[in-house]
CSV table of C-alpha atoms in Angstrom, one decimal:
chain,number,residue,atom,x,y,z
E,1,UNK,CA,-24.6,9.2,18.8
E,2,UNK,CA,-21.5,10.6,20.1
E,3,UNK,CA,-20.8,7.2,21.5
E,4,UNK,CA,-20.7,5.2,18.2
E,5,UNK,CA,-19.2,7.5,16.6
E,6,UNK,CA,-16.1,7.4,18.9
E,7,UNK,CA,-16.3,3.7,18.6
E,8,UNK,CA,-16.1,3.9,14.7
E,9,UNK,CA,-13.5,5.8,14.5
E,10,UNK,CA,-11.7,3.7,17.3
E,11,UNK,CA,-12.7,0.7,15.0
E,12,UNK,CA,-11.1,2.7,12.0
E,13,UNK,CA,-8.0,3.1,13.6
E,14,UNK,CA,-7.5,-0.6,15.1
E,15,UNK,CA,-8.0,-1.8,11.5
E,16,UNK,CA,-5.4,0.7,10.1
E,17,UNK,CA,-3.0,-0.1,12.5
E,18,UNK,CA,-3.9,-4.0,11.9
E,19,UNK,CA,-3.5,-3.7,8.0
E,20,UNK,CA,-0.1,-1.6,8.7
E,21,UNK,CA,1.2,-4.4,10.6
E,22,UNK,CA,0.8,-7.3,8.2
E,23,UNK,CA,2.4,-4.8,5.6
E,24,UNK,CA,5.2,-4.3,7.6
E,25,UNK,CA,5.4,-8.2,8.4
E,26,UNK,CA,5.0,-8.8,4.9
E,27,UNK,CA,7.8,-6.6,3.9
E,28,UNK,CA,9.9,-8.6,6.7
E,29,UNK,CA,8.8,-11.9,5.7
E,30,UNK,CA,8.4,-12.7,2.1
E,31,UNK,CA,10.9,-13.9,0.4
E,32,UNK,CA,11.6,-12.2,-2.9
E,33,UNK,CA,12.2,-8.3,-4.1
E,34,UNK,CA,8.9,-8.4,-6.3
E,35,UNK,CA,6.6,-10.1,-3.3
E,36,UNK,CA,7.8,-7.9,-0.3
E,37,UNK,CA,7.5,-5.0,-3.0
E,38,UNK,CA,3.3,-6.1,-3.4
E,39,UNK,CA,2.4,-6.6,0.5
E,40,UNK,CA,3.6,-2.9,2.2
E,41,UNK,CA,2.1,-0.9,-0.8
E,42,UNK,CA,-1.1,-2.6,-0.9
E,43,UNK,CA,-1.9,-2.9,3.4
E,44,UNK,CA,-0.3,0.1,4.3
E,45,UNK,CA,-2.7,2.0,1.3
E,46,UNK,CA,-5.3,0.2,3.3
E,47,UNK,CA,-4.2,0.9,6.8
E,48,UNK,CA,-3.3,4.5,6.3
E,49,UNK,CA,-6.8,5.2,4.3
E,50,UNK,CA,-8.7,3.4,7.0
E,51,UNK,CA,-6.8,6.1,9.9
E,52,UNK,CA,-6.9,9.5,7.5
E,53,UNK,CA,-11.3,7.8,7.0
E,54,UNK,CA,-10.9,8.1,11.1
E,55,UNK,CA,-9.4,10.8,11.4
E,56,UNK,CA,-12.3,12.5,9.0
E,57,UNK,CA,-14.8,11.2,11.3
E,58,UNK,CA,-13.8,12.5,14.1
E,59,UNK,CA,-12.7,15.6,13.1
E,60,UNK,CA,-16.0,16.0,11.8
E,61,UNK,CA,-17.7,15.0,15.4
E,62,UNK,CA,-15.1,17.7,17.1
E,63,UNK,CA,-15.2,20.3,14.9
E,64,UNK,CA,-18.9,20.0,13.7
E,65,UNK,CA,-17.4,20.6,9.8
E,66,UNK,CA,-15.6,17.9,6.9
E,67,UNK,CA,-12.0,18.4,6.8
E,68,UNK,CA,-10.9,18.4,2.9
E,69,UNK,CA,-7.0,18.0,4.1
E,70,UNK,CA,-7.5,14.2,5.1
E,71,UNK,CA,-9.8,13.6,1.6
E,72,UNK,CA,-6.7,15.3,-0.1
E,73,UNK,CA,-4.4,13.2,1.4
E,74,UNK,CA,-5.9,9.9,1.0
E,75,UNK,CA,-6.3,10.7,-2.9
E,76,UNK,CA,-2.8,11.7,-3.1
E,77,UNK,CA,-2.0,8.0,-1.3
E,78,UNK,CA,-4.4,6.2,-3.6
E,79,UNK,CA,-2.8,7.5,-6.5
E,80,UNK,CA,0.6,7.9,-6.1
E,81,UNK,CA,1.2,4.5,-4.5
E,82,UNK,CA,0.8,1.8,-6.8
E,83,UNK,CA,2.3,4.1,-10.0
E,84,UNK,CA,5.5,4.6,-7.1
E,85,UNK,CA,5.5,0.5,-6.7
E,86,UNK,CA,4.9,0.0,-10.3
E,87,UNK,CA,8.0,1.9,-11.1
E,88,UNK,CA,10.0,0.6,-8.4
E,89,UNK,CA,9.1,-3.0,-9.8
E,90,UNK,CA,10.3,-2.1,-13.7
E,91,UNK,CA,13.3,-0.9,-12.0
E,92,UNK,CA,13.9,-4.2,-10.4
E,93,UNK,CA,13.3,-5.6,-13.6
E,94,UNK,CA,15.7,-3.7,-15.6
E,95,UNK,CA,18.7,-4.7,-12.9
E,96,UNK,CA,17.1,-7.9,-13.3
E,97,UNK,CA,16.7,-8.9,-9.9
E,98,UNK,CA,16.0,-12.5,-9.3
E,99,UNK,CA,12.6,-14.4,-8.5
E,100,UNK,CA,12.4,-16.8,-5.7
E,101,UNK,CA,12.4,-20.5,-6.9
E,102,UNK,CA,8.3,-22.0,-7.2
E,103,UNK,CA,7.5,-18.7,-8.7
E,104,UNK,CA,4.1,-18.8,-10.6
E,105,UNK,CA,5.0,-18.1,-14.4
E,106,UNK,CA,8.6,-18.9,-13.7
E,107,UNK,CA,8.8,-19.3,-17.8
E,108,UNK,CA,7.7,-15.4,-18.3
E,109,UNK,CA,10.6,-14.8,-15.8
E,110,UNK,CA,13.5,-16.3,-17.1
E,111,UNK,CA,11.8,-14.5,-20.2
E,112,UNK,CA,12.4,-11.3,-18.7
E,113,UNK,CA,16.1,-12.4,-17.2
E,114,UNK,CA,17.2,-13.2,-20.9
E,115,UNK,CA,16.2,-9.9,-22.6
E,116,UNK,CA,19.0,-7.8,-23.2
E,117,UNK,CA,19.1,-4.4,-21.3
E,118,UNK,CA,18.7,-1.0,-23.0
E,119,UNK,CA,21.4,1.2,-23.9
């Protein structure tokens, strides 16, 4: 028992550091504001969940007893995140940063780029 659960926490933390990664490529990579904004928040939500879910598991097998501080932690992340990257996007809307060319709705953007900014 011991056994598996070593190796499912070890499987948590591979996939963690694996969804990290293409964040952090995806941050690197892509080529606008708005789609470098999208790929970090949403793997690196993923990739730190899956390592604080490891880190549960095993200091569950260790210390016999469920840690609250990791649970706390991850719902802190879960929430916080995508209200922190929706904000950061208005923002970027409200300097009017520019979209990449081939954007999907590229209409709905120049929308936004016309509207005159508040006061």
């Amino acid at each position: 028992m011991l056994f598996f659960m070593e190796l499912f926490a070890s499987f948590l933390l591979l996939m963690g550091a694996a969804f990290i990664l293409v964040g952090a490529l995806g941050m690197v990579k892509l080529p606008d504001f708005y789609t470098r904004l999208h790929a970090p928040t949403k793997a690196t939500t993923l990739g730190i969940g899956c390592i604080l879910l490891a880190s549960m598991t095993l200091h569950a097998l260790i210390d016999n007893e469920l840690s609250i501080h990791e649970f706390v932690i991850s719902l802190f992340l879960f929430i916080t995140a995508p209200v922190s990257a929706y904000m950061v996007a208005k923002a970027a809307l409200q300097r009017r940063t520019k979209f990449v060319e081939g954007t999907l709705n590229a209409n709905m953007s120049e929308t936004i780029l016309e509207r005159k900014a508040p006061e």
